[in-house]
Coordinates of C-alpha atoms in Angstrom, one line a residue:
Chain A
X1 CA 4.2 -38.0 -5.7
X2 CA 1.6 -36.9 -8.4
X3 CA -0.9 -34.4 -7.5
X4 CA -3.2 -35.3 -11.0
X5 CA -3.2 -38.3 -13.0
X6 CA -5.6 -38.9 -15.8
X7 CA -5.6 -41.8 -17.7
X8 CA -7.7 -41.9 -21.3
X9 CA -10.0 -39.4 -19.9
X10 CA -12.9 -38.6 -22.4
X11 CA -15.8 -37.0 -22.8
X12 CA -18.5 -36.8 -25.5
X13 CA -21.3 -34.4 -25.8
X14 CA -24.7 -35.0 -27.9
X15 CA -24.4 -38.4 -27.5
X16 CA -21.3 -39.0 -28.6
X17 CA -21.8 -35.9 -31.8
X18 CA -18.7 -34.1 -30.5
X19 CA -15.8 -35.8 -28.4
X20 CA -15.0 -33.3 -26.4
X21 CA -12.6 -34.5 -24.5
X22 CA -10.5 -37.5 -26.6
X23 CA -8.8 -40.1 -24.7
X24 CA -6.8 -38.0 -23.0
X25 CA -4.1 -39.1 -20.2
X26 CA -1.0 -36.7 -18.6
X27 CA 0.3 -36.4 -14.7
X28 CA 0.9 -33.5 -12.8
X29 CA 3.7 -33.7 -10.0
X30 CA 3.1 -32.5 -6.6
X31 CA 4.1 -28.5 -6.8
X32 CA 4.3 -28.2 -10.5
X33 CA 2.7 -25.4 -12.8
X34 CA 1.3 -27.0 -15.6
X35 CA -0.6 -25.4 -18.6
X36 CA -2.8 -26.7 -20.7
X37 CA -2.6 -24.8 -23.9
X38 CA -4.7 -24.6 -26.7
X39 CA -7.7 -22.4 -28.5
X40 CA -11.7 -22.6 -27.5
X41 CA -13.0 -25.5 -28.4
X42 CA -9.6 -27.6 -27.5
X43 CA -12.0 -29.5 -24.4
X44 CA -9.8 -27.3 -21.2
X45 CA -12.7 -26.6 -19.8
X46 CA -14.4 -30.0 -19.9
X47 CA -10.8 -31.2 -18.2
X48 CA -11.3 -28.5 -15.3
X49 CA -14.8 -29.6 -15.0
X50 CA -13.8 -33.2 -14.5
X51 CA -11.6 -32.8 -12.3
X52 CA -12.8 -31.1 -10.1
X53 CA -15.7 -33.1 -10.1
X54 CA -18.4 -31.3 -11.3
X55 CA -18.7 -33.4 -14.9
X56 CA -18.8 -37.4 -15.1
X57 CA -16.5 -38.3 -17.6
X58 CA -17.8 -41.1 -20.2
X59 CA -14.3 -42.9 -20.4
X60 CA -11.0 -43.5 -18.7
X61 CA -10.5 -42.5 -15.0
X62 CA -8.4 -39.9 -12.9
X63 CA -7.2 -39.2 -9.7
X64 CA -6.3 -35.5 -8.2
X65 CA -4.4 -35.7 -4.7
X66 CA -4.5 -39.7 -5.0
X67 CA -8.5 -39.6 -4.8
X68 CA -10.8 -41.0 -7.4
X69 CA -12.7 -38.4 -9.1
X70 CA -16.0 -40.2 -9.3
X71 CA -15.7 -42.6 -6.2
X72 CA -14.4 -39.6 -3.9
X73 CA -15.8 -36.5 -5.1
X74 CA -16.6 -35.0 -1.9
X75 CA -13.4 -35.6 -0.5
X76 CA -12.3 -34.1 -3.8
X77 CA -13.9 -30.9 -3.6
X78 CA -12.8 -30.2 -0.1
X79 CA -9.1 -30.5 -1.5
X80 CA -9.0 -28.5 -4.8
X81 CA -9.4 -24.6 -5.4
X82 CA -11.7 -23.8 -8.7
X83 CA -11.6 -20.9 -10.8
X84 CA -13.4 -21.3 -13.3
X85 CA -13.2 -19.5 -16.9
X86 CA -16.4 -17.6 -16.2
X87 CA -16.6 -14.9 -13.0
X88 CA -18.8 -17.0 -10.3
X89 CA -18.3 -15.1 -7.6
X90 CA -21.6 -13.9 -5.8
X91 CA -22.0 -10.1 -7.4
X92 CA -24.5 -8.9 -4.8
X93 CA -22.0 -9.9 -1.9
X94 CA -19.3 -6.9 -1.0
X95 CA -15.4 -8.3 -1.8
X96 CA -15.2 -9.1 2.0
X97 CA -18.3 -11.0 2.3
X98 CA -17.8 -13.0 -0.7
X99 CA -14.3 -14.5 0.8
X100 CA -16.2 -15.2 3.9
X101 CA -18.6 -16.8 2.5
X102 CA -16.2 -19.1 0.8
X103 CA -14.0 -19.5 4.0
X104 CA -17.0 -20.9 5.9
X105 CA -18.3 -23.2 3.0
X106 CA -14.9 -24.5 3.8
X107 CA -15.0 -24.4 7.4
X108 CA -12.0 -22.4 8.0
X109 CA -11.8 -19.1 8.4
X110 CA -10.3 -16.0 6.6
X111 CA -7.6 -15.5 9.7
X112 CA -6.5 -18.8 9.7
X113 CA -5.1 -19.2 5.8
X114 CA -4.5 -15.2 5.6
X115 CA -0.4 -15.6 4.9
X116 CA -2.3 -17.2 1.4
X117 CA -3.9 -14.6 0.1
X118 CA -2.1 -12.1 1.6
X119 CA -0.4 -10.7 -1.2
X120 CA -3.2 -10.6 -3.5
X121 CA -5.7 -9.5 -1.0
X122 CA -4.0 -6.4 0.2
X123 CA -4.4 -5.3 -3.5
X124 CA -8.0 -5.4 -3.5
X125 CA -8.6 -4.7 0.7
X126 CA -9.0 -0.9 0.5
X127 CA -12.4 -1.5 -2.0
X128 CA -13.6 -4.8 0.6
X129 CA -16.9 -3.3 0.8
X130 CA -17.4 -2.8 -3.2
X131 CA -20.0 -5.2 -4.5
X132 CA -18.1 -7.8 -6.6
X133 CA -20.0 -7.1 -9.3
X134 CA -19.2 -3.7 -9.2
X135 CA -15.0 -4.4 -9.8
X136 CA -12.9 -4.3 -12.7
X137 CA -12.0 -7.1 -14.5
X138 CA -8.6 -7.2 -13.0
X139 CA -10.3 -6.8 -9.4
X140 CA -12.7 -9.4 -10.2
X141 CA -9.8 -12.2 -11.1
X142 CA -7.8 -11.3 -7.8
X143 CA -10.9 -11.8 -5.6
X144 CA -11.5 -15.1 -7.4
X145 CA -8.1 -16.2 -7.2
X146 CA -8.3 -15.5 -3.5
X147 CA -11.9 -17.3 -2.6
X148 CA -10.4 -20.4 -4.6
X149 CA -7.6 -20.3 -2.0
X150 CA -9.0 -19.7 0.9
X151 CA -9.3 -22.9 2.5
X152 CA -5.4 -23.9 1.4
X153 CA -6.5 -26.5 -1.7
X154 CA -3.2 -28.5 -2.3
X155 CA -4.5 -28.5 -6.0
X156 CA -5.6 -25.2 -7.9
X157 CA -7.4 -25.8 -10.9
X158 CA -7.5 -22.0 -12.8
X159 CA -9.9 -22.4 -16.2
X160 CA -8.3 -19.3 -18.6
X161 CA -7.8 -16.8 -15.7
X162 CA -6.4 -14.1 -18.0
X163 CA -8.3 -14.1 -21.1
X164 CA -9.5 -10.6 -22.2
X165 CA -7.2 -9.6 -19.7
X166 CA -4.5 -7.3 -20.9
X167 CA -1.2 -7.8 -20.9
X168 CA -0.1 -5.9 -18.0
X169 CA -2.4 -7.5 -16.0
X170 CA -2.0 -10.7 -17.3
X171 CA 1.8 -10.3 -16.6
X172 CA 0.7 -9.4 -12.8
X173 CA -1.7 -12.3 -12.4
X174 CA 1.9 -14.9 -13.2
X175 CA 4.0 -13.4 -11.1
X176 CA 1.0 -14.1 -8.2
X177 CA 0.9 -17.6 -9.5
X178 CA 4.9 -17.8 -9.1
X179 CA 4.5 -16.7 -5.7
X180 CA 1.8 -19.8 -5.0
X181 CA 3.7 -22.2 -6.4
X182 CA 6.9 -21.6 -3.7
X183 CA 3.9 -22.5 -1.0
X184 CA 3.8 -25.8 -2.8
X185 CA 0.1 -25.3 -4.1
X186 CA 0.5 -27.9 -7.5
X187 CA -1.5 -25.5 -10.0
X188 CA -2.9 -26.8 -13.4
X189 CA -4.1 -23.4 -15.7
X190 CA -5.1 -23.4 -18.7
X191 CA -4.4 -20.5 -21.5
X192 CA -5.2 -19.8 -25.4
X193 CA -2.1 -16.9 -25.0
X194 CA 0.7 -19.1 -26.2
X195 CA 3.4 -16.2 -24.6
X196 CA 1.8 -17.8 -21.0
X197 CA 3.1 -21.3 -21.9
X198 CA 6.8 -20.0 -21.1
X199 CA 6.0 -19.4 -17.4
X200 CA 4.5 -23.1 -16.6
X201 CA 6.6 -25.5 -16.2
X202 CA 5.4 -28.4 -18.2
X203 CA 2.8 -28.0 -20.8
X204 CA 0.0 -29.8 -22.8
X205 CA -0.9 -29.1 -26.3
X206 CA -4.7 -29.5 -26.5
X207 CA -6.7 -29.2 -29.8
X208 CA -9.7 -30.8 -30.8
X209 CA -10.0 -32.8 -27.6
X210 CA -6.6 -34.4 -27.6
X211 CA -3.2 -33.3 -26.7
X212 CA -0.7 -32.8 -29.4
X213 CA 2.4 -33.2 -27.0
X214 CA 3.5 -33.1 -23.3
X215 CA 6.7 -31.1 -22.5
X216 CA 8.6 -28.6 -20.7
X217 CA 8.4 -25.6 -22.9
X218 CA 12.1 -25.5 -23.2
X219 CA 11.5 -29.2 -25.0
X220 CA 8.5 -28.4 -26.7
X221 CA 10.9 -25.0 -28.5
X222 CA 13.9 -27.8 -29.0
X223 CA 11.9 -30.6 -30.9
X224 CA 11.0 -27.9 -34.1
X225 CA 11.8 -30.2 -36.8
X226 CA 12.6 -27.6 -39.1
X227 CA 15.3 -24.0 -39.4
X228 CA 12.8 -21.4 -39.1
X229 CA 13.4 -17.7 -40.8
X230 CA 11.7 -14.3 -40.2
X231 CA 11.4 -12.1 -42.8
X232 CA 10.2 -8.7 -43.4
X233 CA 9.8 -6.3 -46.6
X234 CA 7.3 -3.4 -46.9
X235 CA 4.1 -3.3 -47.4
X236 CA 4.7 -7.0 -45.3
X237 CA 1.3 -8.0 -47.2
X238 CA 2.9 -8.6 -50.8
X239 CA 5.4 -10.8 -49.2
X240 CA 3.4 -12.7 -46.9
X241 CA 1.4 -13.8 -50.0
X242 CA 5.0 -14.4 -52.5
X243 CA 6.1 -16.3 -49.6
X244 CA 3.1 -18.3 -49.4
X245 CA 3.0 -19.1 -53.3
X246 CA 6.6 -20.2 -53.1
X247 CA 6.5 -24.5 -53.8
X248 CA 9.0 -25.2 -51.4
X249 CA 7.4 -23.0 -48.6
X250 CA 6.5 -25.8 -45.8
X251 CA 5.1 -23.5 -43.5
X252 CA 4.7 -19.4 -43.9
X253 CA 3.1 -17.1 -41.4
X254 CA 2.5 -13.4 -40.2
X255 CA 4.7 -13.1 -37.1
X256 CA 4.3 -9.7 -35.5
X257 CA 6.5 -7.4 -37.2
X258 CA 8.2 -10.3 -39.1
X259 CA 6.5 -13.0 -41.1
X260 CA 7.9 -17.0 -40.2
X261 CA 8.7 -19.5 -42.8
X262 CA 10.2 -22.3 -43.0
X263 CA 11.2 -23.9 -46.5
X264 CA 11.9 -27.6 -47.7
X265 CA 15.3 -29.2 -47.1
X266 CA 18.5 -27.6 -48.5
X267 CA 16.5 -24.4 -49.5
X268 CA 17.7 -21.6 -47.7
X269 CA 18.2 -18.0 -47.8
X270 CA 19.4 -17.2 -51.4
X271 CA 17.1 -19.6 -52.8
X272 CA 14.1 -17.5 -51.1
X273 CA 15.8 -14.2 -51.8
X274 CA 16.1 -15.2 -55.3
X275 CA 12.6 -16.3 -56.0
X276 CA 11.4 -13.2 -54.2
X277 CA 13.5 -10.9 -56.1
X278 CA 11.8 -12.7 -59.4
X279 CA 8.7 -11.3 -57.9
X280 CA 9.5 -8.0 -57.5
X281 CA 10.5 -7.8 -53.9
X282 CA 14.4 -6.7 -53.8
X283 CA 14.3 -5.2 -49.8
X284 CA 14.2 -8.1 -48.0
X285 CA 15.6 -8.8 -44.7
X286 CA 16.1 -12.3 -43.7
X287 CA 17.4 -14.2 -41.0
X288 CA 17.1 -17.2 -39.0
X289 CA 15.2 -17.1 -35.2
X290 CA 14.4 -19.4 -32.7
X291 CA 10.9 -20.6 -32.7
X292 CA 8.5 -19.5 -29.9
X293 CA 6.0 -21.8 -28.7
X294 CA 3.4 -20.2 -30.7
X295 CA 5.5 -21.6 -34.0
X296 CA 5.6 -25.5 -32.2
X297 CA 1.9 -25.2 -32.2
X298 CA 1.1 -24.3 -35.1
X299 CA 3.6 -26.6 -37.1
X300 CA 1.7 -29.6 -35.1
X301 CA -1.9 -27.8 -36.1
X302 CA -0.5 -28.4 -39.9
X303 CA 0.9 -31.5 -39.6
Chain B
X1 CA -2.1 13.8 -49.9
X2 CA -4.0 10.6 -48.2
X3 CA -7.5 11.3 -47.1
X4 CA -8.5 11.2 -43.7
X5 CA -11.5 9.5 -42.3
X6 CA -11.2 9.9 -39.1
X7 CA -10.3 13.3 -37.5
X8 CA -10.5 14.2 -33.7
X9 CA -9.8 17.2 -31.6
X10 CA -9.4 17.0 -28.3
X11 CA -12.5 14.6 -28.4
X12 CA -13.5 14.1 -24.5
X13 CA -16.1 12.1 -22.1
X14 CA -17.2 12.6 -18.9
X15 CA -19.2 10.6 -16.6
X16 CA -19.8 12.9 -13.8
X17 CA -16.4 13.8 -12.3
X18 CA -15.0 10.9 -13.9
X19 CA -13.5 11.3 -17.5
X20 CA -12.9 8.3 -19.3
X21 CA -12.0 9.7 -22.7
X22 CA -9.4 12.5 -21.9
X23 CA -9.0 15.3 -24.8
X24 CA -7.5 12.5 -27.6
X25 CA -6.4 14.2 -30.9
X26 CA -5.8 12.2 -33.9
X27 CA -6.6 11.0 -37.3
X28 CA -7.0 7.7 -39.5
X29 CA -6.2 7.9 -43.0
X30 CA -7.9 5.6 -45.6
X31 CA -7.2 1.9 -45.6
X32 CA -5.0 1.8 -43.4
X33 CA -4.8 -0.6 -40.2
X34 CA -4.6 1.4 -36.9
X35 CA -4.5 -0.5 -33.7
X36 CA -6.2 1.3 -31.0
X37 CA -4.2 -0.4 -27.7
X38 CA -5.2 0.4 -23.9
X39 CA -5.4 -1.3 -20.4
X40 CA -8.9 -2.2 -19.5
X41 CA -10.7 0.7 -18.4
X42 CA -8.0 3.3 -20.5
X43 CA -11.3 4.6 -22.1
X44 CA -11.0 2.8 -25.4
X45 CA -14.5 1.5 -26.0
X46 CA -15.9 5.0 -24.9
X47 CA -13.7 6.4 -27.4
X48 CA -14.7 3.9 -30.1
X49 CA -18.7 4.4 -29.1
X50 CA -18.0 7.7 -29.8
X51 CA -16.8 7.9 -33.1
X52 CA -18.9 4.4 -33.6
X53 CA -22.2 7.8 -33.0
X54 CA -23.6 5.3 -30.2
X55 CA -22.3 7.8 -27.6
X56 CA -22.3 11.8 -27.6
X57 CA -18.9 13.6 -27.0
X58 CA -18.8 15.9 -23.7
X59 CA -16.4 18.5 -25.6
X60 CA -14.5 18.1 -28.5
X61 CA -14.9 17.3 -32.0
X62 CA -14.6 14.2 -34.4
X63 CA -15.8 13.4 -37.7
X64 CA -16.2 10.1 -39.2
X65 CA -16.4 9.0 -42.8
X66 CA -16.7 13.2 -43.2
X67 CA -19.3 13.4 -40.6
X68 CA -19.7 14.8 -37.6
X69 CA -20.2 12.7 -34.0
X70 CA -22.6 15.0 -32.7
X71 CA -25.2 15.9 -35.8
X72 CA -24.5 13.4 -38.1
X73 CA -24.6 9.8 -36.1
X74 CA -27.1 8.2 -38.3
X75 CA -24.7 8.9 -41.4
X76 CA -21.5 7.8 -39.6
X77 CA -23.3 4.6 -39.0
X78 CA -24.4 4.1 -42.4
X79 CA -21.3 4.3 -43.4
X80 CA -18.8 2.2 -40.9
X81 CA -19.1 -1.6 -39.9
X82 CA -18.9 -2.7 -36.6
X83 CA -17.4 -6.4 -35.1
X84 CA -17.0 -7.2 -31.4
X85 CA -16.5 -10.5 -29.7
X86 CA -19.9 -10.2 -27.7
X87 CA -21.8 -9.1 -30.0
X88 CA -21.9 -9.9 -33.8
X89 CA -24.0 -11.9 -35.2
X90 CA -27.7 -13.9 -34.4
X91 CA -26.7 -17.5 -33.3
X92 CA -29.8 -18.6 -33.7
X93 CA -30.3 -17.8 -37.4
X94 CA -28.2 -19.9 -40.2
X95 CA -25.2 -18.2 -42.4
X96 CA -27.6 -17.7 -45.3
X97 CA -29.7 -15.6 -43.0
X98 CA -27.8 -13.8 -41.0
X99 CA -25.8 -12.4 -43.9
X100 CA -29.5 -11.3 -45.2
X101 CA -30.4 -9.8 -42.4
X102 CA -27.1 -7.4 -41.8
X103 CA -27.4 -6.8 -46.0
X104 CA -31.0 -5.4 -45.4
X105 CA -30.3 -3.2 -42.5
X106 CA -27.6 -1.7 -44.0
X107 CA -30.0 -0.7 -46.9
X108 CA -28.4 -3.5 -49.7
X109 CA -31.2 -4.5 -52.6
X110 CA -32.6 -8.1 -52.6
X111 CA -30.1 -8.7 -55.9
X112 CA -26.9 -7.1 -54.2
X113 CA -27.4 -9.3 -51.1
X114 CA -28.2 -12.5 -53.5
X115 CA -24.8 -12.0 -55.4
X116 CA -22.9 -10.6 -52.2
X117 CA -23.9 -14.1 -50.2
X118 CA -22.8 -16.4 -52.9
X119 CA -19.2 -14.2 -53.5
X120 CA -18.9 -14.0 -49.4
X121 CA -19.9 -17.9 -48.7
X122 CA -17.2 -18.6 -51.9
X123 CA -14.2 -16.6 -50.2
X124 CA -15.0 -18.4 -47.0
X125 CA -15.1 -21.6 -48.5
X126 CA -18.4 -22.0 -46.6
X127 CA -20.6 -23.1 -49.2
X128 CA -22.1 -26.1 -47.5
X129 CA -22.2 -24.5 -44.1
X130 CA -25.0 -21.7 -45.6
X131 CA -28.0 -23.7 -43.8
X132 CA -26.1 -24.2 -40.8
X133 CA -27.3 -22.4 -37.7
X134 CA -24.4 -19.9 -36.7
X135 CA -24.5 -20.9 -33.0
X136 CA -23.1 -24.6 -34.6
X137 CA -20.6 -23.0 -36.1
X138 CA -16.9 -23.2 -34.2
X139 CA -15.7 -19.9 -32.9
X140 CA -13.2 -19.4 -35.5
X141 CA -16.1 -19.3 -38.6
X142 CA -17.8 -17.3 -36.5
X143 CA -15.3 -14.5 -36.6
X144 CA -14.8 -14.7 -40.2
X145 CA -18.3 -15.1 -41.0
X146 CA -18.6 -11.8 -38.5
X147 CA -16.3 -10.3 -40.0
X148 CA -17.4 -10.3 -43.8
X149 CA -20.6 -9.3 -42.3
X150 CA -19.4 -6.5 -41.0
X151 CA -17.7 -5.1 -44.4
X152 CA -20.9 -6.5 -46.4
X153 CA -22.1 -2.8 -47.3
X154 CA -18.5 -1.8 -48.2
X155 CA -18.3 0.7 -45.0
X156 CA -15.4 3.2 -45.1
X157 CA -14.6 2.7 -41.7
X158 CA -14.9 -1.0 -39.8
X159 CA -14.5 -0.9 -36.2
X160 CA -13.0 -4.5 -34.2
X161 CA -13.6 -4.8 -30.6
X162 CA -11.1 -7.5 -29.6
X163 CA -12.0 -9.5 -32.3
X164 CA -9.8 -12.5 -32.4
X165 CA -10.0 -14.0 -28.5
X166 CA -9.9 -17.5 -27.9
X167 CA -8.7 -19.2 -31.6
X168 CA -5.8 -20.7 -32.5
X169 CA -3.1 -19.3 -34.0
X170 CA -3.7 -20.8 -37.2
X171 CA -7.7 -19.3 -37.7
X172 CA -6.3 -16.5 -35.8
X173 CA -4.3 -15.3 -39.0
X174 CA -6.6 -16.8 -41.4
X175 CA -8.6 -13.9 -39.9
X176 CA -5.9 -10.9 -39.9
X177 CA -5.8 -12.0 -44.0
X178 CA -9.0 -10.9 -44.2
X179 CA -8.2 -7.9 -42.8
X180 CA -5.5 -7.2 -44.8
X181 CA -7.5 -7.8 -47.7
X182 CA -10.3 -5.5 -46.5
X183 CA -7.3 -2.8 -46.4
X184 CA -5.8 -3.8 -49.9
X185 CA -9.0 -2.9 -50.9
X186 CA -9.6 0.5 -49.6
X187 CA -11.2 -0.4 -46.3
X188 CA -10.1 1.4 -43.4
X189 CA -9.8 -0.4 -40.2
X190 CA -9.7 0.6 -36.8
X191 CA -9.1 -2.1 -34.5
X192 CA -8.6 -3.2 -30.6
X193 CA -6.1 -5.9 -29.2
X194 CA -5.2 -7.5 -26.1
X195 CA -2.5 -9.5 -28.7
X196 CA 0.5 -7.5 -29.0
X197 CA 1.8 -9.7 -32.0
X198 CA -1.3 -8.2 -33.6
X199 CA -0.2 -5.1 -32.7
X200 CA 2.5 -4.9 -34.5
X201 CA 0.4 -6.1 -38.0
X202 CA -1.5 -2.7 -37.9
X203 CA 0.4 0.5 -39.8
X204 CA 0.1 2.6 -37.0
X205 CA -1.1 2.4 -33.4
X206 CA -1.9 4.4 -30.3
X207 CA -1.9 3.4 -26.7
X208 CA -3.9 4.7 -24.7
X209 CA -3.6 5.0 -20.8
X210 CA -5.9 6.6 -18.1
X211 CA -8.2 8.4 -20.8
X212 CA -5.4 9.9 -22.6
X213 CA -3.3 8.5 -26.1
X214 CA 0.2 8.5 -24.8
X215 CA 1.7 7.6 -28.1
X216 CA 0.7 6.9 -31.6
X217 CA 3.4 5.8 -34.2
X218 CA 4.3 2.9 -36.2
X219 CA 5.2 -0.2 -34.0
X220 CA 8.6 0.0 -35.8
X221 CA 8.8 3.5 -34.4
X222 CA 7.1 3.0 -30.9
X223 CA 10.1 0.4 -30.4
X224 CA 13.3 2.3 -31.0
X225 CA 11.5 5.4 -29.1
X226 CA 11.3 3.1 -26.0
X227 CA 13.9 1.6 -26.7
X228 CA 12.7 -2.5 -26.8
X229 CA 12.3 -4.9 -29.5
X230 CA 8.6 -6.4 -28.0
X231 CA 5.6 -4.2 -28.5
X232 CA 4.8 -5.8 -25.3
X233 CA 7.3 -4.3 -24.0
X234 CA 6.2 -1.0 -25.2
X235 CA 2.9 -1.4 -23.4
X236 CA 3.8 -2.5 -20.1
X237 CA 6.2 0.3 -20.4
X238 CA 3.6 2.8 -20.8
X239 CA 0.9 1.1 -19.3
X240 CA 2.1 0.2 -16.2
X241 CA 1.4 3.3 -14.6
X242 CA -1.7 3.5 -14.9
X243 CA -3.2 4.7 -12.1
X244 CA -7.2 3.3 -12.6
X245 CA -8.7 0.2 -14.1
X246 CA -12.2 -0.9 -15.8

């Protein structure tokens, strides 16, 4: 059973200047994580807004829990949890009154889906009275997270719930979402921290309105068409740029501590060390890595 | 012996009972990268509006570019540049403009800011985007654009808040060669990452965690002392106690 499917979805803004969201179709199966990954501007949030009914789209059609997302909207809305990117909790309402207030929107009550929250909840309880304005940014994404499952949605839509978030947090906030996803809650998030794609398990590529691939991201690391290096020299700057200017370079990046290449066919490490030694960079160590998810999208970016 | 440009003693802020900036000690030496790391709420933009002379130390002492946080402020902020994420440039004027409008407040002559546009818009490769309207622009050029804005006046010092969130990878390195270029060139930079790939692109960095820098090395160093090979790592190993947040 699918929880989403969207079929050619698009969306245009300006009438029809930017195409937003292009053509755009991918199913989510009941109980599945799945991330849509990809920068600002990708159209993520013009997605969330769709489907969760708040934004007509101008093409194509989709259903979330087998309901029609123009035809049964209101049916929709009483079915999905929202968080979207930007806080839009009520900042003059206390933590406690702000999840009541969403529990009785929903006609349920905080008692009656507590085992839901729960976990999250007791982590913000002892401030209950603080104005949500008031929290920390971490605070603030836990008592959204909790108001958008109050009333037990079967789909949870999360628009970039840990951007500017750091990474401690960030790791925190996925092992909640693990947790959800044993309930059977189906949970599509989106993400521009490509580290975050490993924890879904399927994800989209999304960039300039269309989806570069659909995958788990154990697939998406497999298909790299090409053997990719990591180097490192010091000062990492002179290489990076020698690298760069090398003609059989296909792709050449900074990568943390190493920089990430990868070179044409049947050029490989003495080759590179060669040319690089002609430049006047002897100390060079090189070896072959796995790609991360991070070097799938951008090789597709280039290509 | 490398100059220093930033030097603090035991620089601290309260607010009330509350102190958000804990007795840090350290220094920056001239053009080099130095990644100023933290949780939210560790204390790092107090810090930073500190030494930025927006915000006036409790106890301590720091000097920036050679002057001093509490006398000097108006000198320290002739001579740094400043970039954040929320704030940087005026969306509602074009590139051309914009780029006029930082070169005059930072005191550049009509003639300096002419030539300065036309070599900045050139090294962009945003010619035909000069009578564009910033807010137009996708959040990628924005940065950039921000960014060369920010170094226009040749600052000793430029200060990044976070300033890569939300692009791709691909604009998001295009960006940390600018940076490295800026530092090629004698530009110190002092800069603030919730990226820890980015982390590890600065020379040195320091962590901060409950007001306090709990380590400052290189990230090769920072690794073998805690023993991992992820700067992430490294964080949530020091990081995770943290006791307070924003």
């Amino acid at each position: 059973m699918e929880a989403v499917v969207v079929n050619a979805l698009s969306k245009t803004y300006g009438q029809g200047a930017t195409r937003a969201v292009d053509n755009v179709s991918f199913a989510v199966s009941k109980g599945e994580l799945f991330g849509l990954i990809g920068p600002d501007g990708a159209g993520k949030t013009s997605i969330f807004r769709m489907l969760t009914t708040v934004l007509l789209p101008d093409g194509g059609s989709a259903a979330v829990d087998g309901l029609d997302i123009v035809k049964d909207y209101k049916e929709i809305r009483n079915r999905v949890g929202y968080m979207p990117g930007k806080f839009s909790l009520y900042p003059d309402l206390s933590i406690e009154e702000n999840l009541n207030f969403f529990a009785t929107v929903f006609n349920t009550t905080v008692e009656e889906n507590y085992d839901l929250i729960k976990d999250i909840y007791v982590q913000i309880e002892p401030f209950k009275k603080r104005r949500a304005g008031k929290l920390s940014g971490g605070m603030k994404q836990k008592l959204a997270l909790c108001c958008a499952l109050i009333h037990k949605p079967s789909v949870l839509f999360l628009d970039e719930p840990t951007t500017g978030v750091d990474p401690v947090s960030r790791k925190e906030f996925w092992e909640m979402l693990r947790r959800l996803k044993e309930q059977n809650i189906t949970i599509v998030v989106s993400t521009p921290y490509m580290d975050e794609a490993t924890l879904c398990d399927r994800i989209a590529l999304i960039q300039n309105g269309k989806i570069l691939s659909i995958d788990t991201p154990a697939n998406v690391v497999a298909s790299y068409p090409d053997t990719l290096y990591a180097l490192r020299s010091e000062p990492m700057f002179a290489l990076l740029q020698a690298v760069e200017h090398y003609p059989h370079t296909r792709n050449s990046y900074a990568f943390g501590e190493y920089m990430h290449a990868s070179f044409t066919d049947g050029v490989g490490e003495d080759e590179v060390k060669n040319y690089l030694r002609e430049q006047g960079i002897a100390a060079v160590e090189m070896k072959k890595t796995t790609p991360t998810i991070e070097d799938c999208f951008i090789n597709k970016l280039k290509n | 012996m490398t100059e220093t440009v930033i030097k603090t003693d035991k620089l601290t802020k309260r607010f009330g009972d509350f102190i958000a900036t804990n007795g840090i000690t350290f220094e920056v030496h001239k053009g080099e990268i130095f990644g100023f790391l933290g949780a939210n709420g560790a204390g790092k933009t107090t810090a930073m509006r500190m030494l930025c002379g927006l915000s006036k130390p409790s106890s301590g002492s720091a000097q920036v570019a050679g002057f001093d946080v509490y006398k000097q402020t108006e000198q320290i902020k002739r001579n740094i540049g400043y970039m954040s994420q929320k704030f940087s440039l005026y969306e509602d004027l074009t590139v051309v403009e914009n780029i006029r409008f930082f070169g005059g407040i930072y005191g550049l002559s009509n003639a300096d800011i002419k030539t300065k546009s036309e070599s900045l818009l050139a090294q962009l490769g945003m010619e035909s985007e000069a009578k564009k309207l910033v807010g137009s622009l996708p959040l990628g050029w924005k940065q950039k654009l921000s960014f060369s804005v920010a170094v226009l006046h040749r600052p000793k010092i430029v200060f990044l808040d976070e300033p890569t969130g939300g692009v791709d990878p691909v604009t998001r390195r295009q960006f940390w060669n600018l940076i490295y270029a800026a530092a090629q060139d004698g530009i110190t930079i002092f800069v603030t990452t919730h990226y820890m790939d980015e982390a590890e692109y600065c020379n040195r960095i320091s962590i901060m965690v409950d007001g306090k820098i709990e380590a400052l090395d290189t990230p090769r160093a920072l690794k073998q002392r805690y023993n991992t090979t992820t700067m992430d790592d490294v964080f949530y190993q020091l990081a995770r106690g943290a006791k307070r947040s924003e």
